[in-house]
PDB file of C-alpha atoms in Angstrom:
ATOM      1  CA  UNK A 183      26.311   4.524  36.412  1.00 42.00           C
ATOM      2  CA  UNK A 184      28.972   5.357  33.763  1.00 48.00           C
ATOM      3  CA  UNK A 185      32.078   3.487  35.882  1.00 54.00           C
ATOM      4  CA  UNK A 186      34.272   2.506  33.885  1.00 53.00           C
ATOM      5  CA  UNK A 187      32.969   4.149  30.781  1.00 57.00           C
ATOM      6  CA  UNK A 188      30.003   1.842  30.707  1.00 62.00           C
ATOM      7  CA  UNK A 189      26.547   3.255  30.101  1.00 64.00           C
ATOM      8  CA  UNK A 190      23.852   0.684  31.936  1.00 79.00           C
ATOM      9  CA  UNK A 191      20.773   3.008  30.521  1.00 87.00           C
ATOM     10  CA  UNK A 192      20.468   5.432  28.167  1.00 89.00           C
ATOM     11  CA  UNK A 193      17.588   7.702  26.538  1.00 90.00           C
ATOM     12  CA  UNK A 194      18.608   8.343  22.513  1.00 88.00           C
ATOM     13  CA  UNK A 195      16.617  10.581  20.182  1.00 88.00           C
ATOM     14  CA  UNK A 196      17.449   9.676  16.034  1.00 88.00           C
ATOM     15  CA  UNK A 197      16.608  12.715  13.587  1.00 84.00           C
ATOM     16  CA  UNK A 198      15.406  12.465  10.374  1.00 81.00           C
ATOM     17  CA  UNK A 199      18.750  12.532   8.773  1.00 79.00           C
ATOM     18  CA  UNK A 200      19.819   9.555  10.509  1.00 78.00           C
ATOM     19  CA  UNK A 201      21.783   7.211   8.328  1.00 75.00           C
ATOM     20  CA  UNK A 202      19.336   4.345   9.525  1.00 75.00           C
ATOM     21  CA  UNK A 203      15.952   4.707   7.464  1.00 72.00           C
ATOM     22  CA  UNK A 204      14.315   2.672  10.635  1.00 72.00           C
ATOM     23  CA  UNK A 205      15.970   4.500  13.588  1.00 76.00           C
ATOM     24  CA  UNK A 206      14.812   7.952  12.047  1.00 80.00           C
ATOM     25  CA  UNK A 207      12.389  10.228  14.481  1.00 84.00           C
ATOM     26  CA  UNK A 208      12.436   7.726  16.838  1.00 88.00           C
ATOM     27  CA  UNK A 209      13.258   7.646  20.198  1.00 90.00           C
ATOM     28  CA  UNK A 210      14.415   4.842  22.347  1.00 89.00           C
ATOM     29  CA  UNK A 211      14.627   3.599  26.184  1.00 92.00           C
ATOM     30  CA  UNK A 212      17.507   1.334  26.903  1.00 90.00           C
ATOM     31  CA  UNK A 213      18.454  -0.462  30.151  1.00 90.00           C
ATOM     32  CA  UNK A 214      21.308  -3.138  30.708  1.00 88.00           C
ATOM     33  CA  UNK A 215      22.610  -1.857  27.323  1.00 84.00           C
ATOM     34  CA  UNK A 216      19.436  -3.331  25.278  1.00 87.00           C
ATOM     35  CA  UNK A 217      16.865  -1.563  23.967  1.00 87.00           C
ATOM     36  CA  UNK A 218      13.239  -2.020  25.790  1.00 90.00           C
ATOM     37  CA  UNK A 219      11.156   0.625  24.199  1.00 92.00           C
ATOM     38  CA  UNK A 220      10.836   2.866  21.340  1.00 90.00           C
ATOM     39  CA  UNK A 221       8.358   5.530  20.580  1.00 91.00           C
ATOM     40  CA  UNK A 222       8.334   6.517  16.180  1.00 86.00           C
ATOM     41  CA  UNK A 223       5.633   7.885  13.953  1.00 83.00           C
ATOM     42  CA  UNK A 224       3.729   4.274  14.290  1.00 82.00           C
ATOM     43  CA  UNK A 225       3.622   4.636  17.556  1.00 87.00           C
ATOM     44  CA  UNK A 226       4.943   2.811  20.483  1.00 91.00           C
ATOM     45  CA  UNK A 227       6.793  -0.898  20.858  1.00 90.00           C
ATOM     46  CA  UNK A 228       7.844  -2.126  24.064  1.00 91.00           C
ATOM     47  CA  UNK A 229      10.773  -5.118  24.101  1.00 89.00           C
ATOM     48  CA  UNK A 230      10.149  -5.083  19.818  1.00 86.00           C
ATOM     49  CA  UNK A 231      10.964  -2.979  16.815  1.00 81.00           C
ATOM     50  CA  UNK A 232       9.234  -4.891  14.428  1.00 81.00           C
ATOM     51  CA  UNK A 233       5.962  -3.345  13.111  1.00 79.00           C
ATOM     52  CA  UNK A 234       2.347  -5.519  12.939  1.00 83.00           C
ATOM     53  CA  UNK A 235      -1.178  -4.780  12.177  1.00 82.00           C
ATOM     54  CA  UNK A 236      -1.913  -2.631  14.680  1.00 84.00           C
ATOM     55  CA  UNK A 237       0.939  -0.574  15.705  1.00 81.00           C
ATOM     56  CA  UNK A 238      -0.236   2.186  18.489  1.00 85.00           C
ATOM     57  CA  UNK A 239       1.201  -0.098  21.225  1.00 87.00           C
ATOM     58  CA  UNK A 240       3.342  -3.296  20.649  1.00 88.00           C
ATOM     59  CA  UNK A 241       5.093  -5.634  23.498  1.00 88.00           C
ATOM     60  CA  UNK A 242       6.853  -7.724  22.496  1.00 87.00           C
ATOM     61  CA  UNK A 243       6.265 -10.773  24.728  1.00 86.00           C
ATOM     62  CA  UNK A 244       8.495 -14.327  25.411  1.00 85.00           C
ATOM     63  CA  UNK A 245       6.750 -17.115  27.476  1.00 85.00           C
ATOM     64  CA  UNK A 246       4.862 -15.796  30.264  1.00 85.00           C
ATOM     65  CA  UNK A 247       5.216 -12.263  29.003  1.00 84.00           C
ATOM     66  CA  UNK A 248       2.150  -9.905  28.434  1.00 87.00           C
ATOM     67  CA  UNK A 249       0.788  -7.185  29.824  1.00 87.00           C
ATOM     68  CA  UNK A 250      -1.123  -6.462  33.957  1.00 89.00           C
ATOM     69  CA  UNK A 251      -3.368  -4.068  34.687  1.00 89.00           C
ATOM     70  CA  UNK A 252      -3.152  -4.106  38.807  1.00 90.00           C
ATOM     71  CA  UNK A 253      -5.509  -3.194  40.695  1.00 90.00           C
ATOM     72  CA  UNK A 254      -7.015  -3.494  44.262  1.00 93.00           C
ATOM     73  CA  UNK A 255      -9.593  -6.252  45.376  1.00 94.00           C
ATOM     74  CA  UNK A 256     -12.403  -4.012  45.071  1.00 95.00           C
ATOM     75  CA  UNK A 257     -11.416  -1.851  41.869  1.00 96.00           C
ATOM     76  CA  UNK A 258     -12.742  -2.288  38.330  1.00 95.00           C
ATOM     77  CA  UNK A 259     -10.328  -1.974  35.304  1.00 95.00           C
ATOM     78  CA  UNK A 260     -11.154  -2.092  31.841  1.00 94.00           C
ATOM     79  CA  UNK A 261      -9.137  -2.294  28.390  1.00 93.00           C
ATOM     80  CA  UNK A 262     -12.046   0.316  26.145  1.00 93.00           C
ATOM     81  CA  UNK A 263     -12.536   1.262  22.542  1.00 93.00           C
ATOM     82  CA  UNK A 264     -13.791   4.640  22.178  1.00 93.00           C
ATOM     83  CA  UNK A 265     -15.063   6.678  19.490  1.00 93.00           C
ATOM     84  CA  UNK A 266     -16.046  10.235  21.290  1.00 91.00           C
ATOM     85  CA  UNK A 267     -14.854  11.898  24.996  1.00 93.00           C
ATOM     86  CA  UNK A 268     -17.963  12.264  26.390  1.00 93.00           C
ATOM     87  CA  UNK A 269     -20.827  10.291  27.614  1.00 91.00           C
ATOM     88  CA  UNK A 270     -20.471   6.505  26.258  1.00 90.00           C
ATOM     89  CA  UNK A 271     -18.705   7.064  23.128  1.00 92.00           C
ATOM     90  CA  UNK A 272     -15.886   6.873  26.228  1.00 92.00           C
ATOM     91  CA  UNK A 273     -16.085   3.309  26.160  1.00 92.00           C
ATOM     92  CA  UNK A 274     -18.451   2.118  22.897  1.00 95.00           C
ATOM     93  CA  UNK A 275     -16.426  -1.298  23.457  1.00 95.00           C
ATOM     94  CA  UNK A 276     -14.535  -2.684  27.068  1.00 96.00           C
ATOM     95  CA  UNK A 277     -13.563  -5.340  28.665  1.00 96.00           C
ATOM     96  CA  UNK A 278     -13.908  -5.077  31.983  1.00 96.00           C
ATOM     97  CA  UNK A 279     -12.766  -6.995  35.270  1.00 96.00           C
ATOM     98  CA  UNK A 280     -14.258  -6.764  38.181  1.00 96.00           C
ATOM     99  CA  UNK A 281     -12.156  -7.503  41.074  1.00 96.00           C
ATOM    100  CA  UNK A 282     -14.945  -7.632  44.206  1.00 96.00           C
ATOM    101  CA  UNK A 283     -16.693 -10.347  42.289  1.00 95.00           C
ATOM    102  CA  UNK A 284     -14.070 -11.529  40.144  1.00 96.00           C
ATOM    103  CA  UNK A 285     -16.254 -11.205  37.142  1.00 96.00           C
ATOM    104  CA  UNK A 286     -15.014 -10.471  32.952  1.00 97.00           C
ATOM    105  CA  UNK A 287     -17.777  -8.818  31.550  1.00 97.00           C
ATOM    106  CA  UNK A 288     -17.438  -8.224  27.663  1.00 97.00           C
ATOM    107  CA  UNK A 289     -19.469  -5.182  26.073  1.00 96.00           C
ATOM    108  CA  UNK A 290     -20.272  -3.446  22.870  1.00 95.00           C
ATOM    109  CA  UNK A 291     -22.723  -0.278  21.823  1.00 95.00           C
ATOM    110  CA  UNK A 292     -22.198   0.757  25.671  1.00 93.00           C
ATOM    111  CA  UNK A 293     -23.146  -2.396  27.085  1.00 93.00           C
ATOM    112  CA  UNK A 294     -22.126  -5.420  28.907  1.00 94.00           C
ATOM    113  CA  UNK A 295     -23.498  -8.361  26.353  1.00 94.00           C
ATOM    114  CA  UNK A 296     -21.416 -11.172  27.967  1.00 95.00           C
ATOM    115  CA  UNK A 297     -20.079 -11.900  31.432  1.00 95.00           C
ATOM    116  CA  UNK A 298     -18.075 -14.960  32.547  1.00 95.00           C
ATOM    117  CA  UNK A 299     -18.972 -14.708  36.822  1.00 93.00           C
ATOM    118  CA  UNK A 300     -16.426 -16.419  38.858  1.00 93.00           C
ATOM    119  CA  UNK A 301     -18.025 -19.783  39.311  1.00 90.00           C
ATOM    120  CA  UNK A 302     -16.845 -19.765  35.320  1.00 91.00           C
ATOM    121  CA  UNK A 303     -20.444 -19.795  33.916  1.00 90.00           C
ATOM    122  CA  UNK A 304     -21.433 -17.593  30.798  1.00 92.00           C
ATOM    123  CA  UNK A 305     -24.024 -15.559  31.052  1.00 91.00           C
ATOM    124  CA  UNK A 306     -25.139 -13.956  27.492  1.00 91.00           C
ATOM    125  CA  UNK A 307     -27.497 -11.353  26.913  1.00 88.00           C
ATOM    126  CA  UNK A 308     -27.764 -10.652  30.637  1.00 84.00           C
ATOM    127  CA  UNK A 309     -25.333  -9.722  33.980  1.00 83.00           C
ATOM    128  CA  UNK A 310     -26.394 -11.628  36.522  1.00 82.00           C
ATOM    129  CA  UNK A 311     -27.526 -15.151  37.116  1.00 73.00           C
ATOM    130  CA  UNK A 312     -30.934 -16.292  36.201  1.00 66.00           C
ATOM    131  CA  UNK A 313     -30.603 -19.840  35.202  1.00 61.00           C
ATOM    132  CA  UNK A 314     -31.808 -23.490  36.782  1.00 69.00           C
ATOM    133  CA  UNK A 315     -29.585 -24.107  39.588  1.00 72.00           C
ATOM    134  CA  UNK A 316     -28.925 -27.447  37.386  1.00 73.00           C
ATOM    135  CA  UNK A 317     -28.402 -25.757  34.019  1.00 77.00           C
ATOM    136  CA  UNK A 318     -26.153 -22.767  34.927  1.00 80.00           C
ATOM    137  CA  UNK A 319     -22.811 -23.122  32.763  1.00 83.00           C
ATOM    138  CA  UNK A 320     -24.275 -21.357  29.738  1.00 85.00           C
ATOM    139  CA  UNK A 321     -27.163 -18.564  29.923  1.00 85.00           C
ATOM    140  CA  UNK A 322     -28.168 -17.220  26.695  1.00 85.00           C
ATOM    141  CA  UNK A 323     -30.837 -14.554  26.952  1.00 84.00           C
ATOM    142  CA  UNK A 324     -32.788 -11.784  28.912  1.00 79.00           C
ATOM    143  CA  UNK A 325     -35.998 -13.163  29.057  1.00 77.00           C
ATOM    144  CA  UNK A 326     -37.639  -9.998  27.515  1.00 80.00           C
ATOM    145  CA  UNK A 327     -37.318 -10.857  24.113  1.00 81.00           C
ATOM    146  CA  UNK A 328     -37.264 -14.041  22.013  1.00 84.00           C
ATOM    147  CA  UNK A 329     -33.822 -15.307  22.525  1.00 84.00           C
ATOM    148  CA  UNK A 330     -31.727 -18.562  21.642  1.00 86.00           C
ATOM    149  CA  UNK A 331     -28.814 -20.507  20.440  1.00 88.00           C
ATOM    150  CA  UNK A 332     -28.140 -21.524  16.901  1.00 89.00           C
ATOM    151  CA  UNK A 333     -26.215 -23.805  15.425  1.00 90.00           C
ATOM    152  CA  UNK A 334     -25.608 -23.456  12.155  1.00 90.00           C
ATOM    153  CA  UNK A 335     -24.132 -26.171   9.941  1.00 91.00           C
ATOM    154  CA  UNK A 336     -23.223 -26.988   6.024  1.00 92.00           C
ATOM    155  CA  UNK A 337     -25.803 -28.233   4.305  1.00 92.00           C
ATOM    156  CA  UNK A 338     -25.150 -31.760   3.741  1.00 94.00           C
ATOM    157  CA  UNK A 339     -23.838 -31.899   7.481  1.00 94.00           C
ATOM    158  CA  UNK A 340     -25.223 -32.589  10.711  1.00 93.00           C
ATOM    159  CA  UNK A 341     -26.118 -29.817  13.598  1.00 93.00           C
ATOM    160  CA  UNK A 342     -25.642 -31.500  16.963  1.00 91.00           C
ATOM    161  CA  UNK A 343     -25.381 -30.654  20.955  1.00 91.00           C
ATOM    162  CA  UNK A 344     -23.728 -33.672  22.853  1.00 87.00           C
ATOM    163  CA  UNK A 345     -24.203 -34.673  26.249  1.00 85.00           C
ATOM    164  CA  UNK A 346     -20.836 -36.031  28.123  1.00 83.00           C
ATOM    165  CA  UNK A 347     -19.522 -37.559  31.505  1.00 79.00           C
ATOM    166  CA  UNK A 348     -16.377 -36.232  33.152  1.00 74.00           C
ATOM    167  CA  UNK A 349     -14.126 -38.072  30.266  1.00 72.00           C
ATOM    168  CA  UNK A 350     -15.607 -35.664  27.632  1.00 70.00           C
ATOM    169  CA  UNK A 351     -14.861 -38.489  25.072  1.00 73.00           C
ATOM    170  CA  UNK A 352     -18.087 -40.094  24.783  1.00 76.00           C
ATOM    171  CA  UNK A 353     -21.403 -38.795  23.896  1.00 75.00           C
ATOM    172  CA  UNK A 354     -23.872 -40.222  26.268  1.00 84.00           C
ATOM    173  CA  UNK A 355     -26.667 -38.438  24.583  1.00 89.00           C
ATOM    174  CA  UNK A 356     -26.780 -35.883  21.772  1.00 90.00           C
ATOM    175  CA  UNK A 357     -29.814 -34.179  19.666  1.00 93.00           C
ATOM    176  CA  UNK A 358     -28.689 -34.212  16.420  1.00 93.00           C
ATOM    177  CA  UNK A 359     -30.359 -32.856  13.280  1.00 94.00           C
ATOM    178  CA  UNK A 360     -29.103 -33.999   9.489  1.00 94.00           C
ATOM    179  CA  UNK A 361     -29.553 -31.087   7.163  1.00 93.00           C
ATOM    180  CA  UNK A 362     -30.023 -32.937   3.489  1.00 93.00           C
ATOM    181  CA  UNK A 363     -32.795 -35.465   5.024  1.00 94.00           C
ATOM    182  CA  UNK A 364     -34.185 -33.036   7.150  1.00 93.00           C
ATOM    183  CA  UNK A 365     -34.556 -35.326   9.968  1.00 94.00           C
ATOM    184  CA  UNK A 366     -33.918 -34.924  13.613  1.00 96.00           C
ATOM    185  CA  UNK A 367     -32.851 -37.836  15.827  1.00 95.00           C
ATOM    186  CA  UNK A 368     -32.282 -38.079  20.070  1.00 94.00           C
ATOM    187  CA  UNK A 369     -29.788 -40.312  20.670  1.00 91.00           C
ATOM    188  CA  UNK A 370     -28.410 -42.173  24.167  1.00 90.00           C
ATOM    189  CA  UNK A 371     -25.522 -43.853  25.180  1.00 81.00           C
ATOM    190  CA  UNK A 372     -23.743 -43.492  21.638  1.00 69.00           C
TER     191      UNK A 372
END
């Protein structure tokens, strides 16, 4: 508010001359005298100056910090990867969450490949539940084509899916299958 001669905010624009090879073309958002965004040629960092991999749009984030899309209990919102601006090249890649069935649906090529439904069971190669009643967590396939799971292991190692209580410690049962021997064994209560 400037009492006092203090500045609480200010908006600063650094030219190319700028005696500060990192401040130059750059412009900066400050609040509470610190700095909490700049825009530059890499593009734009929120709470950070440093640069990273991908630097179009940095935040810099302490412990509970990130970033919320909002949106109302019915609404869909989606982070996208694009490659055109029309059609589906709009949104090639997305994540999307749906807030009226509290569903994250994963896509690529223009469509949805994996969705995690709000009961928390994965559903892969398909949008909507299809599974035994008893056998629900993980869905892998569309029934249209041949579809599965593989499990793919060194080749003096074992391939195995485990079958635990509550403690998740224990196997109680487990299919395993030793790749040197070529043998597979079923195995309970080990």
């Amino acid at each position: 508010d400037g009492t006092n001669g203090n500045k609480d905010g200010a908006i600063r624009y650094f030219h190319e001359s700028h005696a500060t090879t990192a401040n130059r073309r750059s412009m900066t958002f400050s609040t509470a005298n610190s700095e909490r965004m700049r825009i530059n040629a890499t593009g734009v960092k929120i709470k950070t100056t440093a640069d990273y991999y991908a630097n179009d749009l940095v935040v810099g984030c302490a412990d509970n910090g990130g970033i919320t899309l909002a949106g109302g209990t019915g609404d869909l919102q989606y982070l996208a990867f694009a490659d055109g601006t029309s059609g589906d090249a709009r949104y090639r890649g997305y994540i999307e969450y749906g807030h009226s069935a509290d569903a994250m649906s994963f896509a690529s090529a223009g469509q949805t490949r994996m969705k995690i439904d709000s009961s928390g069971d994965v559903l892969i190669g398909q949008t909507s539940q299809t599974g035994y009643a008893f056998a629900q967590k993980l869905v892998v396939g569309d029934g249209d084509n041949n579809d599965g799971i593989t499990i793919q292991s060194g080749s003096t190692h074992q391939g195995n899916l485990a079958f635990n209580h509550s403690d998740g410690t224990t196997a109680h049962g487990r299919i395993s299958y030793q790749h040197n021997t070529n043998y597979m064994q079923f195995f309970v209560n080990n």
